[in-house]
Amino acid sequence: MDFLMSGLAACGACLFTNPLEVVKTRMQLQGELRAPGTYQRHYRNVFHAFITIGKVDGPAALQKGLAPALLYQFLMNGIRLGTYGLAEAGGYLHTAEGALSCPRSAAAGALAGVMGAYLGSPIYMVKTHLQAQAASEIAVGHQYKHRGMFQALSEIGQKHGLVGLWRGALGGLPRVIIGSSTQLCTFSSTKDLITQWEIFPPQSWKVALMAAMVSGIAVVLAMTPFDVVSTRLYNQPTDAQGKLEWSCAASSLRREKNEAQTSQLLKRLGARDKSRKGRLPRATPQSHFYWIENNRQQKD
């Protein structure tokens, strides 16, 4: 039941935050492997991106990739939050004195995240392809011509086999390890601190909301550079054999470095961190909805 409720909670949040994911994806692909100042910036900031996409692609484009996004959230967070919840309920995350162990919590979060993300990697890849598709005048990154999730999965599978469906998966694992361990560890420890300090009543929804906001900020700060690399890995084109030009985070960073000096690379990663504004509203609802449902089950 933990796995089902975790997945449904993540899907509920995804319905409202998918437009932010579309904006984030396009901002992260903008200027790929180009030196600063040598490309046209179609999306100047989050709000400008919303307006531009709605004006050129139409309002419906802000929900591009919704089907794979929902399926990915159900698979990934169902496994991730469900596994972490079981570990927490089993007492594996606490010391003999009953205090939350940050190393254990981070390790459990990272392991649970890797399991969920690797299983859902083909769905995440297709989601990225669909969300990057845009009218030519505002297109960024490689443009796939998928007509939908099932058509995309079928075409990739027929052309490149199972290996093709999981391309870029290993390169995306650092993103999940950093993000999941940071989010779950920060959420659990913040929730415990708020409860101990008795800022709000123990069972109040405000406890979960505050913990979710703190963990959301932490995960965005820690995860965004890895998220940029992951998005570009999944969206890059392949050769005739289905091989990626760069297949891991390290090779991606090396390629970026070859295109610009180290200082420029850091500035570019900092510029991409503007897309972190689109991540915070996504991280908060998922943690919030899950904790409320998990708390209800424990009381039952």
PDB file of C-alpha atoms in Angstrom:
ATOM      1  CA  MET A   1       0.000   0.000   0.000  1.00  0.00           C
ATOM      2  CA  ASP A   2       2.927   2.363   0.709  1.00  0.00           C
ATOM      3  CA  PHE A   3       4.103   1.991  -2.884  1.00  0.00           C
ATOM      4  CA  LEU A   4       0.632   2.682  -4.316  1.00  0.00           C
ATOM      5  CA  MET A   5      -0.037   5.715  -2.122  1.00  0.00           C
ATOM      6  CA  SER A   6       3.420   7.138  -2.798  1.00  0.00           C
ATOM      7  CA  GLY A   7       2.922   6.838  -6.548  1.00  0.00           C
ATOM      8  CA  LEU A   8      -0.551   8.365  -6.457  1.00  0.00           C
ATOM      9  CA  ALA A   9       0.661  11.264  -4.314  1.00  0.00           C
ATOM     10  CA  ALA A  10       3.436  11.999  -6.809  1.00  0.00           C
ATOM     11  CA  CYS A  11       0.956  11.851  -9.709  1.00  0.00           C
ATOM     12  CA  GLY A  12      -1.324  14.304  -7.931  1.00  0.00           C
ATOM     13  CA  ALA A  13       1.532  16.774  -7.626  1.00  0.00           C
ATOM     14  CA  CYS A  14       2.608  16.154 -11.226  1.00  0.00           C
ATOM     15  CA  LEU A  15      -0.739  17.293 -12.619  1.00  0.00           C
ATOM     16  CA  PHE A  16      -0.043  20.791 -11.319  1.00  0.00           C
ATOM     17  CA  THR A  17       3.737  20.956 -11.752  1.00  0.00           C
ATOM     18  CA  ASN A  18       4.193  19.480 -15.235  1.00  0.00           C
ATOM     19  CA  PRO A  19       4.129  22.945 -16.893  1.00  0.00           C
ATOM     20  CA  LEU A  20       7.098  23.868 -14.693  1.00  0.00           C
ATOM     21  CA  GLU A  21       8.859  20.715 -15.882  1.00  0.00           C
ATOM     22  CA  VAL A  22       8.306  21.735 -19.525  1.00  0.00           C
ATOM     23  CA  VAL A  23       9.788  25.160 -18.833  1.00  0.00           C
ATOM     24  CA  LYS A  24      12.695  23.672 -16.876  1.00  0.00           C
ATOM     25  CA  THR A  25      13.540  21.199 -19.641  1.00  0.00           C
ATOM     26  CA  ARG A  26      13.662  23.870 -22.330  1.00  0.00           C
ATOM     27  CA  MET A  27      15.702  26.285 -20.222  1.00  0.00           C
ATOM     28  CA  GLN A  28      18.212  23.536 -19.500  1.00  0.00           C
ATOM     29  CA  LEU A  29      18.568  22.651 -23.192  1.00  0.00           C
ATOM     30  CA  GLN A  30      18.967  26.290 -24.229  1.00  0.00           C
ATOM     31  CA  GLY A  31      22.549  27.068 -25.241  1.00  0.00           C
ATOM     32  CA  GLU A  32      23.639  23.427 -25.220  1.00  0.00           C
ATOM     33  CA  LEU A  33      27.349  23.158 -26.106  1.00  0.00           C
ATOM     34  CA  ARG A  34      27.404  26.824 -27.120  1.00  0.00           C
ATOM     35  CA  ALA A  35      29.550  29.549 -25.596  1.00  0.00           C
ATOM     36  CA  PRO A  36      27.655  32.333 -23.797  1.00  0.00           C
ATOM     37  CA  GLY A  37      26.566  35.078 -26.166  1.00  0.00           C
ATOM     38  CA  THR A  38      26.730  32.904 -29.300  1.00  0.00           C
ATOM     39  CA  TYR A  39      23.111  31.703 -29.306  1.00  0.00           C
ATOM     40  CA  GLN A  40      19.660  33.237 -29.226  1.00  0.00           C
ATOM     41  CA  ARG A  41      17.959  33.082 -25.835  1.00  0.00           C
ATOM     42  CA  HIS A  42      14.358  32.150 -26.517  1.00  0.00           C
ATOM     43  CA  TYR A  43      13.627  31.821 -22.801  1.00  0.00           C
ATOM     44  CA  ARG A  44      15.034  34.629 -20.644  1.00  0.00           C
ATOM     45  CA  ASN A  45      13.527  33.443 -17.358  1.00  0.00           C
ATOM     46  CA  VAL A  46      10.778  31.212 -15.996  1.00  0.00           C
ATOM     47  CA  PHE A  47       7.972  33.716 -16.510  1.00  0.00           C
ATOM     48  CA  HIS A  48       9.147  34.677 -19.994  1.00  0.00           C
ATOM     49  CA  ALA A  49       9.332  30.975 -20.875  1.00  0.00           C
ATOM     50  CA  PHE A  50       5.726  30.430 -19.790  1.00  0.00           C
ATOM     51  CA  ILE A  51       4.544  33.333 -21.931  1.00  0.00           C
ATOM     52  CA  THR A  52       6.665  32.350 -24.938  1.00  0.00           C
ATOM     53  CA  ILE A  53       5.598  28.711 -24.928  1.00  0.00           C
ATOM     54  CA  GLY A  54       1.933  29.609 -24.466  1.00  0.00           C
ATOM     55  CA  LYS A  55       2.074  32.211 -27.241  1.00  0.00           C
ATOM     56  CA  VAL A  56       4.040  30.245 -29.866  1.00  0.00           C
ATOM     57  CA  ASP A  57       3.223  26.587 -29.126  1.00  0.00           C
ATOM     58  CA  GLY A  58      -0.155  27.215 -27.535  1.00  0.00           C
ATOM     59  CA  PRO A  59      -1.351  26.808 -23.922  1.00  0.00           C
ATOM     60  CA  ALA A  60      -1.685  23.026 -24.332  1.00  0.00           C
ATOM     61  CA  ALA A  61       2.079  22.810 -24.921  1.00  0.00           C
ATOM     62  CA  LEU A  62       2.641  23.606 -21.253  1.00  0.00           C
ATOM     63  CA  GLN A  63       1.323  20.121 -20.512  1.00  0.00           C
ATOM     64  CA  LYS A  64       3.496  18.338 -23.059  1.00  0.00           C
ATOM     65  CA  GLY A  65       4.739  14.961 -21.912  1.00  0.00           C
ATOM     66  CA  LEU A  66       2.061  14.698 -19.227  1.00  0.00           C
ATOM     67  CA  ALA A  67       1.332  11.004 -19.840  1.00  0.00           C
ATOM     68  CA  PRO A  68       4.960   9.820 -19.436  1.00  0.00           C
ATOM     69  CA  ALA A  69       5.447  12.315 -16.606  1.00  0.00           C
ATOM     70  CA  LEU A  70       2.542  10.767 -14.667  1.00  0.00           C
ATOM     71  CA  LEU A  71       3.729   7.233 -15.364  1.00  0.00           C
ATOM     72  CA  TYR A  72       7.306   8.087 -14.378  1.00  0.00           C
ATOM     73  CA  GLN A  73       6.204   9.765 -11.153  1.00  0.00           C
ATOM     74  CA  PHE A  74       4.085   6.751 -10.271  1.00  0.00           C
ATOM     75  CA  LEU A  75       6.903   4.271 -10.933  1.00  0.00           C
ATOM     76  CA  MET A  76       9.811   6.296  -9.622  1.00  0.00           C
ATOM     77  CA  ASN A  77       8.251   7.827  -6.528  1.00  0.00           C
ATOM     78  CA  GLY A  78       6.100   4.795  -5.815  1.00  0.00           C
ATOM     79  CA  ILE A  79       9.288   2.770  -5.454  1.00  0.00           C
ATOM     80  CA  ARG A  80      11.406   5.569  -3.977  1.00  0.00           C
ATOM     81  CA  LEU A  81       9.039   6.915  -1.332  1.00  0.00           C
ATOM     82  CA  GLY A  82       7.472   3.512  -0.687  1.00  0.00           C
ATOM     83  CA  THR A  83      10.836   1.862  -0.056  1.00  0.00           C
ATOM     84  CA  TYR A  84      12.009   4.758   2.096  1.00  0.00           C
ATOM     85  CA  GLY A  85       8.745   4.672   4.056  1.00  0.00           C
ATOM     86  CA  LEU A  86       9.155   0.977   4.760  1.00  0.00           C
ATOM     87  CA  ALA A  87      12.723   1.537   5.941  1.00  0.00           C
ATOM     88  CA  GLU A  88      11.565   4.356   8.195  1.00  0.00           C
ATOM     89  CA  ALA A  89       8.656   2.353   9.599  1.00  0.00           C
ATOM     90  CA  GLY A  90      10.972  -0.584  10.232  1.00  0.00           C
ATOM     91  CA  GLY A  91      13.265   1.553  12.355  1.00  0.00           C
ATOM     92  CA  TYR A  92      16.280   1.132  10.075  1.00  0.00           C
ATOM     93  CA  LEU A  93      16.841   4.876   9.822  1.00  0.00           C
ATOM     94  CA  HIS A  94      17.104   5.548  13.544  1.00  0.00           C
ATOM     95  CA  THR A  95      19.851   4.980  16.063  1.00  0.00           C
ATOM     96  CA  ALA A  96      19.489   2.806  19.168  1.00  0.00           C
ATOM     97  CA  GLU A  97      18.482   5.962  21.062  1.00  0.00           C
ATOM     98  CA  GLY A  98      15.638   6.599  18.630  1.00  0.00           C
ATOM     99  CA  ALA A  99      17.197   9.615  16.905  1.00  0.00           C
ATOM    100  CA  LEU A 100      17.163   9.913  13.116  1.00  0.00           C
ATOM    101  CA  SER A 101      20.496   8.924  11.571  1.00  0.00           C
ATOM    102  CA  CYS A 102      21.327  11.291   8.698  1.00  0.00           C
ATOM    103  CA  PRO A 103      23.856   8.897   7.073  1.00  0.00           C
ATOM    104  CA  ARG A 104      21.358   6.032   7.143  1.00  0.00           C
ATOM    105  CA  SER A 105      18.576   8.282   5.879  1.00  0.00           C
ATOM    106  CA  ALA A 106      20.725   9.627   3.047  1.00  0.00           C
ATOM    107  CA  ALA A 107      21.878   6.135   2.070  1.00  0.00           C
ATOM    108  CA  ALA A 108      18.326   4.788   2.094  1.00  0.00           C
ATOM    109  CA  GLY A 109      17.108   7.749   0.056  1.00  0.00           C
ATOM    110  CA  ALA A 110      19.870   7.322  -2.517  1.00  0.00           C
ATOM    111  CA  LEU A 111      19.310   3.564  -2.862  1.00  0.00           C
ATOM    112  CA  ALA A 112      15.538   3.937  -3.130  1.00  0.00           C
ATOM    113  CA  GLY A 113      15.960   6.713  -5.694  1.00  0.00           C
ATOM    114  CA  VAL A 114      18.333   4.695  -7.857  1.00  0.00           C
ATOM    115  CA  MET A 115      15.941   1.735  -7.911  1.00  0.00           C
ATOM    116  CA  GLY A 116      12.978   3.851  -8.967  1.00  0.00           C
ATOM    117  CA  ALA A 117      14.830   6.046 -11.455  1.00  0.00           C
ATOM    118  CA  TYR A 118      16.586   3.206 -13.275  1.00  0.00           C
ATOM    119  CA  LEU A 119      13.340   1.277 -13.711  1.00  0.00           C
ATOM    120  CA  GLY A 120      11.559   4.361 -15.014  1.00  0.00           C
ATOM    121  CA  SER A 121      14.453   5.629 -17.160  1.00  0.00           C
ATOM    122  CA  PRO A 122      12.838   4.857 -20.569  1.00  0.00           C
ATOM    123  CA  ILE A 123       9.743   6.795 -19.528  1.00  0.00           C
ATOM    124  CA  TYR A 124      11.829   9.743 -18.339  1.00  0.00           C
ATOM    125  CA  MET A 125      13.757   9.784 -21.625  1.00  0.00           C
ATOM    126  CA  VAL A 126      10.570   9.934 -23.685  1.00  0.00           C
ATOM    127  CA  LYS A 127       9.165  12.605 -21.367  1.00  0.00           C
ATOM    128  CA  THR A 128      12.238  14.741 -21.993  1.00  0.00           C
ATOM    129  CA  HIS A 129      11.945  14.271 -25.767  1.00  0.00           C
ATOM    130  CA  LEU A 130       8.278  15.262 -25.794  1.00  0.00           C
ATOM    131  CA  GLN A 131       8.730  18.284 -23.531  1.00  0.00           C
ATOM    132  CA  ALA A 132      11.621  19.561 -25.665  1.00  0.00           C
ATOM    133  CA  GLN A 133       9.570  19.427 -28.890  1.00  0.00           C
ATOM    134  CA  ALA A 134       8.668  22.949 -29.953  1.00  0.00           C
ATOM    135  CA  ALA A 135       7.930  25.157 -32.939  1.00  0.00           C
ATOM    136  CA  SER A 136      11.074  25.854 -34.946  1.00  0.00           C
ATOM    137  CA  GLU A 137      11.250  29.509 -33.916  1.00  0.00           C
ATOM    138  CA  ILE A 138      11.655  28.644 -30.220  1.00  0.00           C
ATOM    139  CA  ALA A 139      13.171  25.145 -30.477  1.00  0.00           C
ATOM    140  CA  VAL A 140      16.156  24.282 -28.272  1.00  0.00           C
ATOM    141  CA  GLY A 141      18.195  21.087 -28.182  1.00  0.00           C
ATOM    142  CA  HIS A 142      17.695  18.125 -30.506  1.00  0.00           C
ATOM    143  CA  GLN A 143      14.149  17.876 -31.828  1.00  0.00           C
ATOM    144  CA  TYR A 144      12.626  14.406 -31.898  1.00  0.00           C
ATOM    145  CA  LYS A 145       9.391  13.912 -33.836  1.00  0.00           C
ATOM    146  CA  HIS A 146       7.511  11.662 -31.451  1.00  0.00           C
ATOM    147  CA  ARG A 147       3.728  11.603 -31.692  1.00  0.00           C
ATOM    148  CA  GLY A 148       3.187  10.188 -28.225  1.00  0.00           C
ATOM    149  CA  MET A 149       4.628   8.071 -25.437  1.00  0.00           C
ATOM    150  CA  PHE A 150       3.777   4.613 -26.778  1.00  0.00           C
ATOM    151  CA  GLN A 151       4.837   5.475 -30.327  1.00  0.00           C
ATOM    152  CA  ALA A 152       8.150   6.811 -29.014  1.00  0.00           C
ATOM    153  CA  LEU A 153       8.857   3.764 -26.861  1.00  0.00           C
ATOM    154  CA  SER A 154       7.940   1.431 -29.720  1.00  0.00           C
ATOM    155  CA  GLU A 155      10.093   3.277 -32.273  1.00  0.00           C
ATOM    156  CA  ILE A 156      13.140   3.455 -29.992  1.00  0.00           C
ATOM    157  CA  GLY A 157      12.736  -0.192 -29.020  1.00  0.00           C
ATOM    158  CA  GLN A 158      12.455  -1.357 -32.628  1.00  0.00           C
ATOM    159  CA  LYS A 159      15.448   0.683 -33.783  1.00  0.00           C
ATOM    160  CA  HIS A 160      17.828   0.206 -30.872  1.00  0.00           C
ATOM    161  CA  GLY A 161      16.425  -2.586 -28.692  1.00  0.00           C
ATOM    162  CA  LEU A 162      16.300  -2.641 -24.892  1.00  0.00           C
ATOM    163  CA  VAL A 163      19.713  -0.997 -24.671  1.00  0.00           C
ATOM    164  CA  GLY A 164      18.343   1.985 -26.576  1.00  0.00           C
ATOM    165  CA  LEU A 165      15.438   2.339 -24.183  1.00  0.00           C
ATOM    166  CA  TRP A 166      17.840   2.643 -21.255  1.00  0.00           C
ATOM    167  CA  ARG A 167      20.344   4.942 -22.957  1.00  0.00           C
ATOM    168  CA  GLY A 168      21.489   7.748 -20.709  1.00  0.00           C
ATOM    169  CA  ALA A 169      20.239   5.917 -17.614  1.00  0.00           C
ATOM    170  CA  LEU A 170      23.635   5.552 -15.953  1.00  0.00           C
ATOM    171  CA  GLY A 171      24.471   9.172 -16.642  1.00  0.00           C
ATOM    172  CA  GLY A 172      21.287  10.222 -14.890  1.00  0.00           C
ATOM    173  CA  LEU A 173      21.998   8.287 -11.698  1.00  0.00           C
ATOM    174  CA  PRO A 174      24.140  11.013 -10.032  1.00  0.00           C
ATOM    175  CA  ARG A 175      21.127  13.322 -10.318  1.00  0.00           C
ATOM    176  CA  VAL A 176      18.904  10.824  -8.551  1.00  0.00           C
ATOM    177  CA  ILE A 177      21.449   9.869  -5.886  1.00  0.00           C
ATOM    178  CA  ILE A 178      22.090  13.494  -4.936  1.00  0.00           C
ATOM    179  CA  GLY A 179      18.473  14.590  -5.215  1.00  0.00           C
ATOM    180  CA  SER A 180      16.789  11.677  -3.500  1.00  0.00           C
ATOM    181  CA  SER A 181      19.213  11.401  -0.595  1.00  0.00           C
ATOM    182  CA  THR A 182      19.101  15.153  -0.002  1.00  0.00           C
ATOM    183  CA  GLN A 183      15.325  15.412  -0.230  1.00  0.00           C
ATOM    184  CA  LEU A 184      14.376  12.474   1.955  1.00  0.00           C
ATOM    185  CA  CYS A 185      17.068  13.043   4.562  1.00  0.00           C
ATOM    186  CA  THR A 186      16.297  16.770   4.834  1.00  0.00           C
ATOM    187  CA  PHE A 187      12.545  16.188   4.911  1.00  0.00           C
ATOM    188  CA  SER A 188      12.697  13.580   7.678  1.00  0.00           C
ATOM    189  CA  SER A 189      15.172  15.509   9.837  1.00  0.00           C
ATOM    190  CA  THR A 190      13.296  18.809   9.432  1.00  0.00           C
ATOM    191  CA  LYS A 191       9.999  17.128  10.283  1.00  0.00           C
ATOM    192  CA  ASP A 192      11.521  15.635  13.430  1.00  0.00           C
ATOM    193  CA  LEU A 193      13.003  18.977  14.490  1.00  0.00           C
ATOM    194  CA  ILE A 194       9.729  20.846  14.000  1.00  0.00           C
ATOM    195  CA  THR A 195       7.919  18.183  16.007  1.00  0.00           C
ATOM    196  CA  GLN A 196      10.508  18.286  18.801  1.00  0.00           C
ATOM    197  CA  TRP A 197      10.391  22.079  19.002  1.00  0.00           C
ATOM    198  CA  GLU A 198       6.559  21.919  19.097  1.00  0.00           C
ATOM    199  CA  ILE A 199       6.223  24.767  16.630  1.00  0.00           C
ATOM    200  CA  PHE A 200       2.981  23.231  15.377  1.00  0.00           C
ATOM    201  CA  PRO A 201       0.721  20.492  16.776  1.00  0.00           C
ATOM    202  CA  PRO A 202       2.325  17.048  16.085  1.00  0.00           C
ATOM    203  CA  GLN A 203      -0.259  15.929  13.523  1.00  0.00           C
ATOM    204  CA  SER A 204      -0.729  19.326  11.844  1.00  0.00           C
ATOM    205  CA  TRP A 205      -0.431  19.591   8.066  1.00  0.00           C
ATOM    206  CA  LYS A 206       1.805  22.610   8.663  1.00  0.00           C
ATOM    207  CA  VAL A 207       4.581  20.293   9.881  1.00  0.00           C
ATOM    208  CA  ALA A 208       4.666  18.492   6.545  1.00  0.00           C
ATOM    209  CA  LEU A 209       4.386  21.739   4.606  1.00  0.00           C
ATOM    210  CA  MET A 210       7.343  23.370   6.365  1.00  0.00           C
ATOM    211  CA  ALA A 211       9.467  20.218   6.093  1.00  0.00           C
ATOM    212  CA  ALA A 212       8.581  19.894   2.400  1.00  0.00           C
ATOM    213  CA  MET A 213       9.552  23.512   1.715  1.00  0.00           C
ATOM    214  CA  VAL A 214      12.922  23.129   3.453  1.00  0.00           C
ATOM    215  CA  SER A 215      13.670  19.846   1.676  1.00  0.00           C
ATOM    216  CA  GLY A 216      12.557  21.377  -1.626  1.00  0.00           C
ATOM    217  CA  ILE A 217      15.059  24.219  -1.311  1.00  0.00           C
ATOM    218  CA  ALA A 218      17.837  21.805  -0.318  1.00  0.00           C
ATOM    219  CA  VAL A 219      17.224  19.376  -3.166  1.00  0.00           C
ATOM    220  CA  VAL A 220      17.038  22.136  -5.780  1.00  0.00           C
ATOM    221  CA  LEU A 221      20.349  23.653  -4.664  1.00  0.00           C
ATOM    222  CA  ALA A 222      22.073  20.272  -4.647  1.00  0.00           C
ATOM    223  CA  MET A 223      20.504  18.677  -7.689  1.00  0.00           C
ATOM    224  CA  THR A 224      20.199  21.319 -10.418  1.00  0.00           C
ATOM    225  CA  PRO A 225      23.673  20.995 -12.047  1.00  0.00           C
ATOM    226  CA  PHE A 226      23.226  17.219 -12.258  1.00  0.00           C
ATOM    227  CA  ASP A 227      19.695  17.732 -13.579  1.00  0.00           C
ATOM    228  CA  VAL A 228      21.017  19.899 -16.428  1.00  0.00           C
ATOM    229  CA  VAL A 229      23.483  17.182 -17.442  1.00  0.00           C
ATOM    230  CA  SER A 230      20.828  14.473 -17.171  1.00  0.00           C
ATOM    231  CA  THR A 231      18.357  16.372 -19.364  1.00  0.00           C
ATOM    232  CA  ARG A 232      20.990  16.892 -22.058  1.00  0.00           C
ATOM    233  CA  LEU A 233      22.099  13.271 -21.931  1.00  0.00           C
ATOM    234  CA  TYR A 234      18.568  11.995 -22.445  1.00  0.00           C
ATOM    235  CA  ASN A 235      17.758  14.441 -25.239  1.00  0.00           C
ATOM    236  CA  GLN A 236      20.927  14.167 -27.331  1.00  0.00           C
ATOM    237  CA  PRO A 237      20.732  12.522 -30.771  1.00  0.00           C
ATOM    238  CA  THR A 238      22.187   9.097 -31.539  1.00  0.00           C
ATOM    239  CA  ASP A 239      24.161   7.653 -34.417  1.00  0.00           C
ATOM    240  CA  ALA A 240      22.938   4.883 -36.719  1.00  0.00           C
ATOM    241  CA  GLN A 241      23.810   2.262 -34.109  1.00  0.00           C
ATOM    242  CA  GLY A 242      21.862   4.103 -31.422  1.00  0.00           C
ATOM    243  CA  LYS A 243      24.986   5.163 -29.522  1.00  0.00           C
ATOM    244  CA  LEU A 244      25.132   8.460 -27.667  1.00  0.00           C
ATOM    245  CA  GLU A 245      27.830  10.994 -28.462  1.00  0.00           C
ATOM    246  CA  TRP A 246      28.452  11.336 -24.712  1.00  0.00           C
ATOM    247  CA  SER A 247      26.913   8.784 -22.397  1.00  0.00           C
ATOM    248  CA  CYS A 248      27.745   9.863 -18.867  1.00  0.00           C
ATOM    249  CA  ALA A 249      27.848  12.942 -16.702  1.00  0.00           C
ATOM    250  CA  ALA A 250      31.650  13.122 -16.768  1.00  0.00           C
ATOM    251  CA  SER A 251      31.869  13.080 -20.562  1.00  0.00           C
ATOM    252  CA  SER A 252      29.108  15.678 -20.738  1.00  0.00           C
ATOM    253  CA  LEU A 253      31.007  18.018 -18.447  1.00  0.00           C
ATOM    254  CA  ARG A 254      34.225  17.422 -20.418  1.00  0.00           C
ATOM    255  CA  ARG A 255      32.429  18.312 -23.651  1.00  0.00           C
ATOM    256  CA  GLU A 256      31.033  21.476 -22.082  1.00  0.00           C
ATOM    257  CA  LYS A 257      34.527  22.373 -20.903  1.00  0.00           C
ATOM    258  CA  ASN A 258      35.918  21.958 -24.408  1.00  0.00           C
ATOM    259  CA  GLU A 259      33.338  24.397 -25.721  1.00  0.00           C
ATOM    260  CA  ALA A 260      34.201  27.090 -23.176  1.00  0.00           C
ATOM    261  CA  GLN A 261      36.757  27.955 -20.551  1.00  0.00           C
ATOM    262  CA  THR A 262      36.311  26.669 -17.000  1.00  0.00           C
ATOM    263  CA  SER A 263      35.045  30.020 -15.745  1.00  0.00           C
ATOM    264  CA  GLN A 264      32.505  30.177 -18.555  1.00  0.00           C
ATOM    265  CA  LEU A 265      31.367  26.635 -17.755  1.00  0.00           C
ATOM    266  CA  LEU A 266      30.707  27.560 -14.143  1.00  0.00           C
ATOM    267  CA  LYS A 267      28.812  30.656 -15.234  1.00  0.00           C
ATOM    268  CA  ARG A 268      26.729  28.563 -17.599  1.00  0.00           C
ATOM    269  CA  LEU A 269      25.882  26.052 -14.909  1.00  0.00           C
ATOM    270  CA  GLY A 270      24.947  28.984 -12.727  1.00  0.00           C
ATOM    271  CA  ALA A 271      22.748  30.363 -15.470  1.00  0.00           C
ATOM    272  CA  ARG A 272      21.057  26.999 -15.854  1.00  0.00           C
ATOM    273  CA  ASP A 273      20.370  27.124 -12.137  1.00  0.00           C
ATOM    274  CA  LYS A 274      17.736  29.716 -12.993  1.00  0.00           C
ATOM    275  CA  SER A 275      15.689  26.680 -13.922  1.00  0.00           C
ATOM    276  CA  ARG A 276      15.819  25.677 -10.251  1.00  0.00           C
ATOM    277  CA  LYS A 277      12.937  28.147  -9.785  1.00  0.00           C
ATOM    278  CA  GLY A 278      10.858  25.637 -11.666  1.00  0.00           C
ATOM    279  CA  ARG A 279      11.970  22.778  -9.436  1.00  0.00           C
ATOM    280  CA  LEU A 280      11.000  24.125  -6.007  1.00  0.00           C
ATOM    281  CA  PRO A 281       7.205  24.054  -6.567  1.00  0.00           C
ATOM    282  CA  ARG A 282       7.599  20.451  -7.799  1.00  0.00           C
ATOM    283  CA  ALA A 283       9.550  19.099  -4.840  1.00  0.00           C
ATOM    284  CA  THR A 284       7.270  20.550  -2.161  1.00  0.00           C
ATOM    285  CA  PRO A 285       3.906  18.962  -3.139  1.00  0.00           C
ATOM    286  CA  GLN A 286       5.363  15.477  -3.587  1.00  0.00           C
ATOM    287  CA  SER A 287       6.861  15.382  -0.106  1.00  0.00           C
ATOM    288  CA  HIS A 288       3.814  17.063   1.385  1.00  0.00           C
ATOM    289  CA  PHE A 289       1.211  14.739  -0.153  1.00  0.00           C
ATOM    290  CA  TYR A 290       3.229  11.637   0.638  1.00  0.00           C
ATOM    291  CA  TRP A 291       3.808  12.518   4.289  1.00  0.00           C
ATOM    292  CA  ILE A 292       0.121  13.300   4.859  1.00  0.00           C
ATOM    293  CA  GLU A 293      -0.944   9.958   3.376  1.00  0.00           C
ATOM    294  CA  ASN A 294       1.802   8.062   5.188  1.00  0.00           C
ATOM    295  CA  ASN A 295       0.822   9.671   8.490  1.00  0.00           C
ATOM    296  CA  ARG A 296      -2.810   8.740   7.921  1.00  0.00           C
ATOM    297  CA  GLN A 297      -1.902   5.101   7.312  1.00  0.00           C
ATOM    298  CA  GLN A 298       0.164   4.976  10.478  1.00  0.00           C
ATOM    299  CA  LYS A 299      -2.756   6.296  12.531  1.00  0.00           C
ATOM    300  CA  ASP A 300      -5.081   3.736  10.939  1.00  0.00           C
TER     301      ASP A 300
END
